Coordinates of N, CA and C in Angstrom, one line a residue:
X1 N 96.7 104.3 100.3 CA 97.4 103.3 99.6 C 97.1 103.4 98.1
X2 N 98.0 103.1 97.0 CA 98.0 102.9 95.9 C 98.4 102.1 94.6
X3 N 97.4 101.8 94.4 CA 97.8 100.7 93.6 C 97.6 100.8 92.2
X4 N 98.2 100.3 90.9 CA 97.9 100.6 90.1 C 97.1 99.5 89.3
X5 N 96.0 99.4 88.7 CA 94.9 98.4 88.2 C 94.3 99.3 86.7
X6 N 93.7 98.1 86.5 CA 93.2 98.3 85.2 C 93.9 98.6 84.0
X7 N 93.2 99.0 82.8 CA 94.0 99.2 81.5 C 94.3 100.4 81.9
X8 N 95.7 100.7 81.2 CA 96.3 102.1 81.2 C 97.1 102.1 82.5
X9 N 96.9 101.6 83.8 CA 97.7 101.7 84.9 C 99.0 101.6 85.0
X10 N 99.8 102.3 85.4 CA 101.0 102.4 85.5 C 101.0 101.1 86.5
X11 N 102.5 100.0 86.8 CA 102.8 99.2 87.1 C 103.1 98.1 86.8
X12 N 103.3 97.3 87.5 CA 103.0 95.6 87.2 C 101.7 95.4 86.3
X13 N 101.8 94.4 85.2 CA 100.5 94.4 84.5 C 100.1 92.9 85.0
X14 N 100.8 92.1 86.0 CA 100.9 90.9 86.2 C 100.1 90.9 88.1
X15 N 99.1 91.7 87.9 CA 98.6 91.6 89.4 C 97.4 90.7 89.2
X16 N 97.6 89.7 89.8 CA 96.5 88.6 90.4 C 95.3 88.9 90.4
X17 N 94.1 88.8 89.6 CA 92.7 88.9 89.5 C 92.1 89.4 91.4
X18 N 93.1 88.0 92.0 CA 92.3 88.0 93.5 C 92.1 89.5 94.2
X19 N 93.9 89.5 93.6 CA 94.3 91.1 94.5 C 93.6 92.5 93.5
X20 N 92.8 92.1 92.3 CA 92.9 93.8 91.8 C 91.2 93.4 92.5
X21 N 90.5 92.5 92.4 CA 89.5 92.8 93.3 C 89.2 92.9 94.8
X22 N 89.7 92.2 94.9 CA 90.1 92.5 97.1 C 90.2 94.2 96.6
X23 N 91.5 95.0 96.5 CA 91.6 95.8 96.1 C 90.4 97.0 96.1
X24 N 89.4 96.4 95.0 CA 88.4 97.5 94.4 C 87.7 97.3 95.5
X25 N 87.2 96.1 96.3 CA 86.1 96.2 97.4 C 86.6 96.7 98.1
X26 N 88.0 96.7 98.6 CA 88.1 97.7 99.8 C 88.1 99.1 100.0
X27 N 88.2 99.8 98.9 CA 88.7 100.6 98.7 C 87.0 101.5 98.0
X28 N 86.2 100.1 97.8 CA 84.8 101.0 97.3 C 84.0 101.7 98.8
X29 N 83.8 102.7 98.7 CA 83.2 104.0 99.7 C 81.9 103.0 100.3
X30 N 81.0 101.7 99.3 CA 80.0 101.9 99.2 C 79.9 100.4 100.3
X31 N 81.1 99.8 100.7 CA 81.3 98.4 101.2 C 81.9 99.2 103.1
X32 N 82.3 100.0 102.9 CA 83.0 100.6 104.0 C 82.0 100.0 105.7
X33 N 80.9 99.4 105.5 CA 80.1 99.2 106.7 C 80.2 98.3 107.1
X34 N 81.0 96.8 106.0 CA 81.5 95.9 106.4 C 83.0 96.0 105.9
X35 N 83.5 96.7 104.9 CA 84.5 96.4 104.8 C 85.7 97.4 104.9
X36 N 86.6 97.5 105.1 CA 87.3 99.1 104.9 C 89.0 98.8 104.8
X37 N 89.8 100.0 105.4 CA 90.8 99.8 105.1 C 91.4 100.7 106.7
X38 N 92.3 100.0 107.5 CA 92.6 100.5 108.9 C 93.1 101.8 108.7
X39 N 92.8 102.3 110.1 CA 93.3 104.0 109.7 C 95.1 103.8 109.3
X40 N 95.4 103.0 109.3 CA 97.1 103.5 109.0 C 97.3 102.8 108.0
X41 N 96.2 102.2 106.7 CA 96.6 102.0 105.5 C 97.1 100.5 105.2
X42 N 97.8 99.8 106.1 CA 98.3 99.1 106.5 C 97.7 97.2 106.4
X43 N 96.6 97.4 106.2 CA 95.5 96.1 106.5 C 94.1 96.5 106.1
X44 N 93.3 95.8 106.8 CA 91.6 96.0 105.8 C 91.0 95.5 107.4
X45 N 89.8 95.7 107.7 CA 88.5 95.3 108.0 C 87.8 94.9 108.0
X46 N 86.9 93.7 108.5 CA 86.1 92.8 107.8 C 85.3 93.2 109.5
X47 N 83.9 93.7 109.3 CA 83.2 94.1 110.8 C 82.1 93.0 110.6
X48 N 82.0 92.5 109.7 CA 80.4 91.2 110.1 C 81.1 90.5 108.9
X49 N 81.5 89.3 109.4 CA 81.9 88.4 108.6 C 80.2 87.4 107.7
X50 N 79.4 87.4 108.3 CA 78.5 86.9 107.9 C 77.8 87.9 107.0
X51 N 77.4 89.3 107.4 CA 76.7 89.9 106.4 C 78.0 90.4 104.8
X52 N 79.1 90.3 105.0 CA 79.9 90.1 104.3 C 80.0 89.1 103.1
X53 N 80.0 88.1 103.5 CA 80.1 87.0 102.7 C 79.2 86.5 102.1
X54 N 78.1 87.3 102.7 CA 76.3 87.6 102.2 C 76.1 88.3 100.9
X55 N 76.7 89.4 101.3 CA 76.3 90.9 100.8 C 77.5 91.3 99.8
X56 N 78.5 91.2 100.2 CA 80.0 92.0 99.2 C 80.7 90.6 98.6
X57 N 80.8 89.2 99.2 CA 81.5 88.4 98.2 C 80.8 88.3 97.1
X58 N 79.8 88.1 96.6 CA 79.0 87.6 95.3 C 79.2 89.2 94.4
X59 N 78.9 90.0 94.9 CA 79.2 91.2 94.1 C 81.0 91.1 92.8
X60 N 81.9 90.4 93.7 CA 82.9 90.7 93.3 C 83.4 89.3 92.9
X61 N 82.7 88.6 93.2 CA 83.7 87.0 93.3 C 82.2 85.8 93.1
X62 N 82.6 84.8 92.6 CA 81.9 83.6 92.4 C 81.3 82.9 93.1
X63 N 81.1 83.6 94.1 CA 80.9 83.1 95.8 C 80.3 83.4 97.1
X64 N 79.7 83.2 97.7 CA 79.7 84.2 99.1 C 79.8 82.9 100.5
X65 N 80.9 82.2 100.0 CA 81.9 81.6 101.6 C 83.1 82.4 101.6
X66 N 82.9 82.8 102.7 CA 84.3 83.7 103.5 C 85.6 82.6 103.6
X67 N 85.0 81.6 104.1 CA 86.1 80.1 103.6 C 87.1 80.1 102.9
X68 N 86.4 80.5 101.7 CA 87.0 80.4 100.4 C 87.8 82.0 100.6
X69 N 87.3 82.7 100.7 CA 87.8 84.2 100.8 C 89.4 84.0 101.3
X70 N 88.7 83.6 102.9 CA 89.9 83.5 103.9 C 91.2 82.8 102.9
X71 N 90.7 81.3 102.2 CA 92.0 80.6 102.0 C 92.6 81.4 100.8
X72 N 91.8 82.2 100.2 CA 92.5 83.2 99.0 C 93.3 84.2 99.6
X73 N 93.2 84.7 100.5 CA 94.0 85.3 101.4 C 95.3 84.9 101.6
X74 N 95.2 83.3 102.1 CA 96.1 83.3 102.5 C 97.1 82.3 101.5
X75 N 96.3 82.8 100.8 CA 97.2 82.0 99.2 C 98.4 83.1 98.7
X76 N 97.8 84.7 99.2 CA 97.8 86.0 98.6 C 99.4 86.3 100.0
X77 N 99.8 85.2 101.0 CA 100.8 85.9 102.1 C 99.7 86.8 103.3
X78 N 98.5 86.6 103.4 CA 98.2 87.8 103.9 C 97.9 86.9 105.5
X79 N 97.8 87.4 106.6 CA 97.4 87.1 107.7 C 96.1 87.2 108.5
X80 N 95.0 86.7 108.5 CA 94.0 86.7 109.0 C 93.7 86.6 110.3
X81 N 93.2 88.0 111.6 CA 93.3 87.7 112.8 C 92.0 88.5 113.1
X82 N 91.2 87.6 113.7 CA 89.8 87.5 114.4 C 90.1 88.4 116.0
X83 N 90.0 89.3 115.9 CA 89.8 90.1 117.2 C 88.6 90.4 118.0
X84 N 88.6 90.3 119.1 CA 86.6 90.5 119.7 C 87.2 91.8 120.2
X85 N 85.6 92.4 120.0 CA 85.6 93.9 121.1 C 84.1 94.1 122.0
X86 N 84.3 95.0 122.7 CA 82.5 95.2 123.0 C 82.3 96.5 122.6
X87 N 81.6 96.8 122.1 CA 81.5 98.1 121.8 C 79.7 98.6 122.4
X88 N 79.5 100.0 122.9 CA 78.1 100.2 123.0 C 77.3 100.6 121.3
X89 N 76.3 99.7 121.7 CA 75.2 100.5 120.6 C 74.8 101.3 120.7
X90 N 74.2 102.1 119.5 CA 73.6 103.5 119.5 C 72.2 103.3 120.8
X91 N 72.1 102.5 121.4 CA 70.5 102.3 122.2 C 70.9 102.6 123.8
X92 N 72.1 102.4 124.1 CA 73.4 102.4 125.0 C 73.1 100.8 125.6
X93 N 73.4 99.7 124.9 CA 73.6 98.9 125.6 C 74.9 98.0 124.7
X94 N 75.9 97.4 125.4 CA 77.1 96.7 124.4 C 76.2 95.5 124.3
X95 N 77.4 95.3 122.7 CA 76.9 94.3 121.7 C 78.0 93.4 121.6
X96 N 78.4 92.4 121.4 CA 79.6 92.0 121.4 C 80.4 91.9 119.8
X97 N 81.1 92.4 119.4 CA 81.9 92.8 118.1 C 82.8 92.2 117.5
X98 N 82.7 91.2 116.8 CA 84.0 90.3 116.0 C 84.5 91.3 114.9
X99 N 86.1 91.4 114.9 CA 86.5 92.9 114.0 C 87.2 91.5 113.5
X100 N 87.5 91.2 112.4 CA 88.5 90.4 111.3 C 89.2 91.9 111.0
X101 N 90.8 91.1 110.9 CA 91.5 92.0 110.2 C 92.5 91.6 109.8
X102 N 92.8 91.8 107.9 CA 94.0 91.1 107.7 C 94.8 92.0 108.2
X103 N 96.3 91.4 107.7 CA 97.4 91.8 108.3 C 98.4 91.2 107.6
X104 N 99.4 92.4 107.1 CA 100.4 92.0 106.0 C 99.7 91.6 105.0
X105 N 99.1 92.5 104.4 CA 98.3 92.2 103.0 C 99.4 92.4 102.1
X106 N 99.1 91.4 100.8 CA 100.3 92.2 99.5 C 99.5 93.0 99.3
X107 N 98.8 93.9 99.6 CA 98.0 95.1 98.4 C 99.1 96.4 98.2

């Protein structure tokens, strides 16, 4: 996906603070453990909503409630859907797995 941000960027020069950061955190290599972007480009990943809102909101934003995240979201059109999975651990025993994932992002 591509977007254009910052000075010099070809585009819209009128993109939303919220969206050029959502943006950069998803897209940073370095957030990818909680945060990412689905294989088909389409939506984003949120894999521990708690170490998230710990660890990557305050980096980017004034904050670390996912609350607040979420209702920016959905200020932004985007759809927020809480999916469970089980997945096994590396030890072979399952763990039980809350995947967030928006859906219909404007990015």
């Amino acid at each position: 996906m591509d977007l254009a941000v910052g000075p010099g960027a070809a585009g819209p020069s009128n993109v939303p603070a919220f969206l050029t950061k959502l943006w950069t955190l998803v897209s940073d290599p370095d957030t990818d453990a909680l945060i990412c972007w689905s294989p088909s480009g389409n939506s984003f990943h949120v894999f521990d909503q708690g170490q998230f809102a710990k660890e990557v909101l305050p980096k980017y934003f004034k904050h670390n409630n996912m609350a607040s995240f979420v209702r920016q979201l959905n200020m932004s059109h985007s759809v927020p859907d809480l999916t469970g999975a089980v997945e096994p651990d590396p030890g072979g025993e399952e763990k039980d797995v809350r995947l967030w994932e928006c859906l219909h992002c404007p990015l």
